[in-house]
Amino acid sequence: MNSRFKSLSAIAVLCCLALGLISESQAANLNATQPPNIVVFLVDDMGVMDTSVPFLTDAEGNPKRYPLNDYYITPNMERLAKQGIRFNNFYAMSVCSPTRISILTGQNAARHHATNWINPRKNNAGPQGPPDWNWEGLKKEDVTLPRLLQKSGYKTIHVGKGHFGADNFPGAEPLNLGFNVNIAGASFGAPGSYYAEKKYGLGTRRAHRAVPGLDKYHGTDTFLTEALTLEANAALAETVKQKKPFFLYMAHYAVHAPFDSDPRFADHYKDSGKPKNAQAFATLIEGMDKSLGDIMQQLNELGVAENTLIFFLGDNGSDAPLGHEHEVACAAPLRGKKGAHYEGGMRVPFIAAWAKPNPENANQKQLPIPANMIQDQVAAVYDLFPTILDLTHTLPPKGYVMDGMPLNQLLLGEQDHSRPETFLMNYPHAPHRSDYFTVYRDGDWKVIYHYFPSKQSEGSHYQLYNLAKDPFEQHNLAKSNPKKLKKMMQSLIDSLQSHQAQYPVAAEGSTKPVSPKLP
């Protein structure tokens, strides 16, 4: 809904009120039909198990707690989950930049070709990575969610980590991508430091990752997560004064390394028996959770909570320093972690809830999100783009290709049988926790194709798992079920081709792509 239409609507309501055609309460409700405010609260390197909120379920579909749920302290996530719906099969790409660009474009990384985290200073395709992958990142002319919302009358606010493009390219600056405001966003993904005493990295050996725009906190004891929250809340207050709908993209640097312990929460973990860096990671989680609570409180105090929809999610699997990247460890009981081809590398928390539930609110009537419910249908980060466009009555450009589908029906706690139960994750790069691989999920089945077999792929191109019977990926069925393997691999190949995906090359310096092979 554009600003001119909203102004005419408001005038019409006032006229009807003056003529006695509607009551004051009806007028208030009609005025409340202004488009909802949207908050995307994105946490870096937070997997589905890095929280006290249980996302995984038992055989009956009830939430099931595991030891990690009792280690982390996230009361505000718990509150948000009780107010809304959480997804337990929600996927991101296994590293950060691909996910972030997918959120902004509604496209799978296999299509937008930013398939690796973007090293700001040098092309990190890898020795056999595709030489023409999208290292530069997003361009000024690219279709992005904030740009479309901006044209619809929204004030678009970026806070925190950007990582949409390399140094000296347009994507390094969120203002080039449709954001009206950019607070602390730049080309890099890891902060120089979380400590204001260290000027968030300025003047240290990590100065190339010094978080910009926060000079007023330098020399204080304001932890980076807190500084970003204070700035976000100030931006919200200013926007509400302007009486404009807003899109807040709140992208914390937490909980990415370096694992600087947040002193506000260190005592909570000192007797946990976990290593020091794992304790520090937990403080980053709790600090992020405090930020969520502070922003929810600000929305309430500003009087806009009932009309604000929050989407909470992580950008890839957990990076908790708790064990080997290919084992059941940091994301236990899931296998793997950030960058790996297992579920722990790409399953992330996702919660959708109104900041203050009120069934009488006009927008909430249109999307009555049920309380404290778990949605088990497969969805992914690129689904946010069409969902938010739909909720804000914003149209994408004609002919624009989206891989995402609206989540509206899933957000109601229902099943949407029009949605394919599939997810494609393409990583034609190295080195990382896993190298040169493609993952394809279809329903209960998951296949992983390794372009260059290695120890981490069990010496084979193929790994096949039935996630319904083996959710923790302990039994590779590639040899014992060749018929299913061939069917899944054909689907993987077809999906890559339909996305116009890129592949690794035959050798370093080569330009010859290596395509997946049917078994």
PDB file of C-alpha atoms in Angstrom, residues 154-310:
ATOM      1  CA  TYR A 154       8.115   1.837   4.348  1.00  0.00           C
ATOM      2  CA  LYS A 155      11.088   3.232   6.194  1.00  0.00           C
ATOM      3  CA  THR A 156      13.752   0.545   5.890  1.00  0.00           C
ATOM      4  CA  ILE A 157      16.308   0.221   8.678  1.00  0.00           C
ATOM      5  CA  HIS A 158      19.439  -1.931   8.624  1.00  0.00           C
ATOM      6  CA  VAL A 159      21.178  -2.595  11.936  1.00  0.00           C
ATOM      7  CA  GLY A 160      24.241  -4.777  12.425  1.00  0.00           C
ATOM      8  CA  LYS A 161      25.909  -7.214  10.086  1.00  0.00           C
ATOM      9  CA  GLY A 162      25.605  -6.652   6.349  1.00  0.00           C
ATOM     10  CA  HIS A 163      27.989  -8.979   4.467  1.00  0.00           C
ATOM     11  CA  PHE A 164      26.079  -8.557   1.184  1.00  0.00           C
ATOM     12  CA  GLY A 165      29.130  -7.733  -0.948  1.00  0.00           C
ATOM     13  CA  ALA A 166      32.904  -7.394  -1.048  1.00  0.00           C
ATOM     14  CA  ASP A 167      34.933  -4.242  -0.369  1.00  0.00           C
ATOM     15  CA  ASN A 168      34.586  -1.463  -2.971  1.00  0.00           C
ATOM     16  CA  PHE A 169      31.466  -3.017  -4.478  1.00  0.00           C
ATOM     17  CA  PRO A 170      27.914  -1.689  -4.028  1.00  0.00           C
ATOM     18  CA  GLY A 171      26.783  -4.576  -1.826  1.00  0.00           C
ATOM     19  CA  ALA A 172      29.228  -3.542   0.883  1.00  0.00           C
ATOM     20  CA  GLU A 173      26.942  -0.589   1.715  1.00  0.00           C
ATOM     21  CA  PRO A 174      23.348  -1.467   2.710  1.00  0.00           C
ATOM     22  CA  LEU A 175      22.209   2.046   1.684  1.00  0.00           C
ATOM     23  CA  ASN A 176      22.808   0.937  -1.913  1.00  0.00           C
ATOM     24  CA  LEU A 177      20.342  -1.929  -1.490  1.00  0.00           C
ATOM     25  CA  GLY A 178      17.185  -0.089  -0.503  1.00  0.00           C
ATOM     26  CA  PHE A 179      17.780   0.712   3.154  1.00  0.00           C
ATOM     27  CA  ASN A 180      17.023   4.263   4.302  1.00  0.00           C
ATOM     28  CA  VAL A 181      19.202   3.794   7.364  1.00  0.00           C
ATOM     29  CA  ASN A 182      22.360   1.762   7.863  1.00  0.00           C
ATOM     30  CA  ILE A 183      23.725   1.310  11.362  1.00  0.00           C
ATOM     31  CA  ALA A 184      27.005  -0.628  11.600  1.00  0.00           C
ATOM     32  CA  GLY A 185      26.618  -2.640   8.392  1.00  0.00           C
ATOM     33  CA  ALA A 186      29.658  -3.228   6.182  1.00  0.00           C
ATOM     34  CA  SER A 187      31.288  -5.791   3.906  1.00  0.00           C
ATOM     35  CA  PHE A 188      32.637  -8.118   6.587  1.00  0.00           C
ATOM     36  CA  GLY A 189      30.896 -10.767   8.648  1.00  0.00           C
ATOM     37  CA  ALA A 190      32.918 -11.094  11.844  1.00  0.00           C
ATOM     38  CA  PRO A 191      33.348  -8.095  14.150  1.00  0.00           C
ATOM     39  CA  GLY A 192      36.822  -6.927  15.085  1.00  0.00           C
ATOM     40  CA  SER A 193      35.775  -7.081  18.728  1.00  0.00           C
ATOM     41  CA  TYR A 194      32.591  -7.079  20.778  1.00  0.00           C
ATOM     42  CA  TYR A 195      34.206  -4.753  23.316  1.00  0.00           C
ATOM     43  CA  ALA A 196      33.754  -0.985  23.227  1.00  0.00           C
ATOM     44  CA  GLU A 197      36.956  -0.754  25.266  1.00  0.00           C
ATOM     45  CA  LYS A 198      38.674  -2.070  22.130  1.00  0.00           C
ATOM     46  CA  LYS A 199      36.620   0.261  19.908  1.00  0.00           C
ATOM     47  CA  TYR A 200      34.924  -2.799  18.387  1.00  0.00           C
ATOM     48  CA  GLY A 201      38.222  -3.659  16.697  1.00  0.00           C
ATOM     49  CA  LEU A 202      39.472  -0.228  15.627  1.00  0.00           C
ATOM     50  CA  GLY A 203      43.231   0.068  16.166  1.00  0.00           C
ATOM     51  CA  THR A 204      43.676  -3.671  16.740  1.00  0.00           C
ATOM     52  CA  ARG A 205      45.067  -6.380  14.465  1.00  0.00           C
ATOM     53  CA  ARG A 206      41.451  -6.943  13.404  1.00  0.00           C
ATOM     54  CA  ALA A 207      40.956  -3.297  12.392  1.00  0.00           C
ATOM     55  CA  HIS A 208      39.794  -4.336   8.910  1.00  0.00           C
ATOM     56  CA  ARG A 209      36.719  -5.695  10.704  1.00  0.00           C
ATOM     57  CA  ALA A 210      36.145  -2.787  13.065  1.00  0.00           C
ATOM     58  CA  VAL A 211      32.407  -2.218  13.366  1.00  0.00           C
ATOM     59  CA  PRO A 212      31.685   1.254  11.914  1.00  0.00           C
ATOM     60  CA  GLY A 213      29.412   4.026  13.125  1.00  0.00           C
ATOM     61  CA  LEU A 214      29.518   3.299  16.838  1.00  0.00           C
ATOM     62  CA  ASP A 215      32.230   5.762  17.862  1.00  0.00           C
ATOM     63  CA  LYS A 216      30.161   7.262  20.666  1.00  0.00           C
ATOM     64  CA  TYR A 217      30.411   3.985  22.582  1.00  0.00           C
ATOM     65  CA  HIS A 218      34.206   3.681  22.252  1.00  0.00           C
ATOM     66  CA  GLY A 219      35.930   3.496  25.598  1.00  0.00           C
ATOM     67  CA  THR A 220      32.762   2.567  27.478  1.00  0.00           C
ATOM     68  CA  ASP A 221      31.691  -0.849  28.721  1.00  0.00           C
ATOM     69  CA  THR A 222      28.887  -1.149  26.140  1.00  0.00           C
ATOM     70  CA  PHE A 223      29.014  -4.613  24.625  1.00  0.00           C
ATOM     71  CA  LEU A 224      28.483  -4.637  20.846  1.00  0.00           C
ATOM     72  CA  THR A 225      25.137  -6.458  21.068  1.00  0.00           C
ATOM     73  CA  GLU A 226      23.869  -3.819  23.498  1.00  0.00           C
ATOM     74  CA  ALA A 227      25.136  -0.914  21.374  1.00  0.00           C
ATOM     75  CA  LEU A 228      23.306  -2.239  18.307  1.00  0.00           C
ATOM     76  CA  THR A 229      20.129  -2.663  20.353  1.00  0.00           C
ATOM     77  CA  LEU A 230      20.298   0.900  21.682  1.00  0.00           C
ATOM     78  CA  GLU A 231      20.767   2.212  18.147  1.00  0.00           C
ATOM     79  CA  ALA A 232      17.930   0.074  16.790  1.00  0.00           C
ATOM     80  CA  ASN A 233      15.556   1.285  19.481  1.00  0.00           C
ATOM     81  CA  ALA A 234      16.502   4.915  18.797  1.00  0.00           C
ATOM     82  CA  ALA A 235      15.843   4.398  15.083  1.00  0.00           C
ATOM     83  CA  LEU A 236      12.455   2.849  15.864  1.00  0.00           C
ATOM     84  CA  ALA A 237      11.502   5.798  18.059  1.00  0.00           C
ATOM     85  CA  GLU A 238      12.413   8.267  15.317  1.00  0.00           C
ATOM     86  CA  THR A 239      10.474   6.300  12.711  1.00  0.00           C
ATOM     87  CA  VAL A 240       7.332   6.051  14.841  1.00  0.00           C
ATOM     88  CA  LYS A 241       7.466   9.837  15.288  1.00  0.00           C
ATOM     89  CA  GLN A 242       7.372  10.101  11.495  1.00  0.00           C
ATOM     90  CA  LYS A 243       4.245   7.897  11.487  1.00  0.00           C
ATOM     91  CA  LYS A 244       5.635   5.624   8.811  1.00  0.00           C
ATOM     92  CA  PRO A 245       5.439   1.837   8.641  1.00  0.00           C
ATOM     93  CA  PHE A 246       8.868   0.307   9.082  1.00  0.00           C
ATOM     94  CA  PHE A 247      10.950  -2.671   8.079  1.00  0.00           C
ATOM     95  CA  LEU A 248      13.665  -3.320  10.651  1.00  0.00           C
ATOM     96  CA  TYR A 249      16.373  -5.752   9.562  1.00  0.00           C
ATOM     97  CA  MET A 250      18.045  -6.404  12.915  1.00  0.00           C
ATOM     98  CA  ALA A 251      21.095  -8.491  12.045  1.00  0.00           C
ATOM     99  CA  HIS A 252      23.301  -9.113  15.061  1.00  0.00           C
ATOM    100  CA  TYR A 253      26.999  -9.833  14.696  1.00  0.00           C
ATOM    101  CA  ALA A 254      26.443 -12.194  17.601  1.00  0.00           C
ATOM    102  CA  VAL A 255      26.998 -15.050  17.900  1.00  0.00           C
ATOM    103  CA  HIS A 256      29.802 -15.139  15.339  1.00  0.00           C
ATOM    104  CA  ALA A 257      33.417 -15.554  16.432  1.00  0.00           C
ATOM    105  CA  PRO A 258      35.489 -14.059  18.019  1.00  0.00           C
ATOM    106  CA  PHE A 259      33.932 -15.629  21.086  1.00  0.00           C
ATOM    107  CA  ASP A 260      34.278 -12.583  23.330  1.00  0.00           C
ATOM    108  CA  SER A 261      32.520 -13.280  26.595  1.00  0.00           C
ATOM    109  CA  ASP A 262      29.687 -10.893  27.404  1.00  0.00           C
ATOM    110  CA  PRO A 263      30.483  -9.953  31.026  1.00  0.00           C
ATOM    111  CA  ARG A 264      26.819  -9.358  31.801  1.00  0.00           C
ATOM    112  CA  PHE A 265      26.135 -13.079  31.620  1.00  0.00           C
ATOM    113  CA  ALA A 266      29.469 -14.813  32.281  1.00  0.00           C
ATOM    114  CA  ASP A 267      28.532 -15.955  35.795  1.00  0.00           C
ATOM    115  CA  HIS A 268      25.640 -17.973  34.411  1.00  0.00           C
ATOM    116  CA  TYR A 269      28.017 -20.460  32.770  1.00  0.00           C
ATOM    117  CA  LYS A 270      31.152 -20.473  34.899  1.00  0.00           C
ATOM    118  CA  ASP A 271      30.164 -23.708  36.659  1.00  0.00           C
ATOM    119  CA  SER A 272      28.800 -25.448  33.556  1.00  0.00           C
ATOM    120  CA  GLY A 273      31.862 -27.587  32.967  1.00  0.00           C
ATOM    121  CA  LYS A 274      31.998 -26.370  29.369  1.00  0.00           C
ATOM    122  CA  PRO A 275      35.232 -24.972  27.843  1.00  0.00           C
ATOM    123  CA  LYS A 276      35.818 -21.230  28.195  1.00  0.00           C
ATOM    124  CA  ASN A 277      35.064 -20.470  24.559  1.00  0.00           C
ATOM    125  CA  ALA A 278      31.825 -22.468  24.766  1.00  0.00           C
ATOM    126  CA  GLN A 279      30.870 -20.470  27.840  1.00  0.00           C
ATOM    127  CA  ALA A 280      31.616 -17.268  25.939  1.00  0.00           C
ATOM    128  CA  PHE A 281      29.434 -18.485  23.066  1.00  0.00           C
ATOM    129  CA  ALA A 282      26.570 -19.012  25.525  1.00  0.00           C
ATOM    130  CA  THR A 283      26.946 -15.436  26.819  1.00  0.00           C
ATOM    131  CA  LEU A 284      26.642 -14.200  23.243  1.00  0.00           C
ATOM    132  CA  ILE A 285      23.422 -16.201  22.893  1.00  0.00           C
ATOM    133  CA  GLU A 286      22.004 -14.739  26.101  1.00  0.00           C
ATOM    134  CA  GLY A 287      23.010 -11.207  25.094  1.00  0.00           C
ATOM    135  CA  MET A 288      21.241 -11.647  21.768  1.00  0.00           C
ATOM    136  CA  ASP A 289      18.169 -12.829  23.647  1.00  0.00           C
ATOM    137  CA  LYS A 290      18.226  -9.749  25.885  1.00  0.00           C
ATOM    138  CA  SER A 291      18.304  -7.638  22.735  1.00  0.00           C
ATOM    139  CA  LEU A 292      15.163  -9.376  21.487  1.00  0.00           C
ATOM    140  CA  GLY A 293      13.406  -8.600  24.750  1.00  0.00           C
ATOM    141  CA  ASP A 294      14.552  -4.971  24.725  1.00  0.00           C
ATOM    142  CA  ILE A 295      13.275  -4.438  21.190  1.00  0.00           C
ATOM    143  CA  MET A 296       9.935  -6.041  22.029  1.00  0.00           C
ATOM    144  CA  GLN A 297       9.660  -3.731  25.038  1.00  0.00           C
ATOM    145  CA  GLN A 298      10.471  -0.703  22.869  1.00  0.00           C
ATOM    146  CA  LEU A 299       7.805  -1.672  20.360  1.00  0.00           C
ATOM    147  CA  ASN A 300       5.295  -1.893  23.195  1.00  0.00           C
ATOM    148  CA  GLU A 301       6.294   1.445  24.711  1.00  0.00           C
ATOM    149  CA  LEU A 302       6.050   3.115  21.308  1.00  0.00           C
ATOM    150  CA  GLY A 303       2.517   1.768  20.921  1.00  0.00           C
ATOM    151  CA  VAL A 304       3.218  -0.208  17.750  1.00  0.00           C
ATOM    152  CA  ALA A 305       3.704  -3.744  19.112  1.00  0.00           C
ATOM    153  CA  GLU A 306       0.231  -4.960  18.100  1.00  0.00           C
ATOM    154  CA  ASN A 307       0.878  -3.947  14.512  1.00  0.00           C
ATOM    155  CA  THR A 308       4.421  -5.361  14.316  1.00  0.00           C
ATOM    156  CA  LEU A 309       5.238  -8.852  13.080  1.00  0.00           C
ATOM    157  CA  ILE A 310       8.543 -10.385  14.173  1.00  0.00           C
TER     158      ILE A 310
END
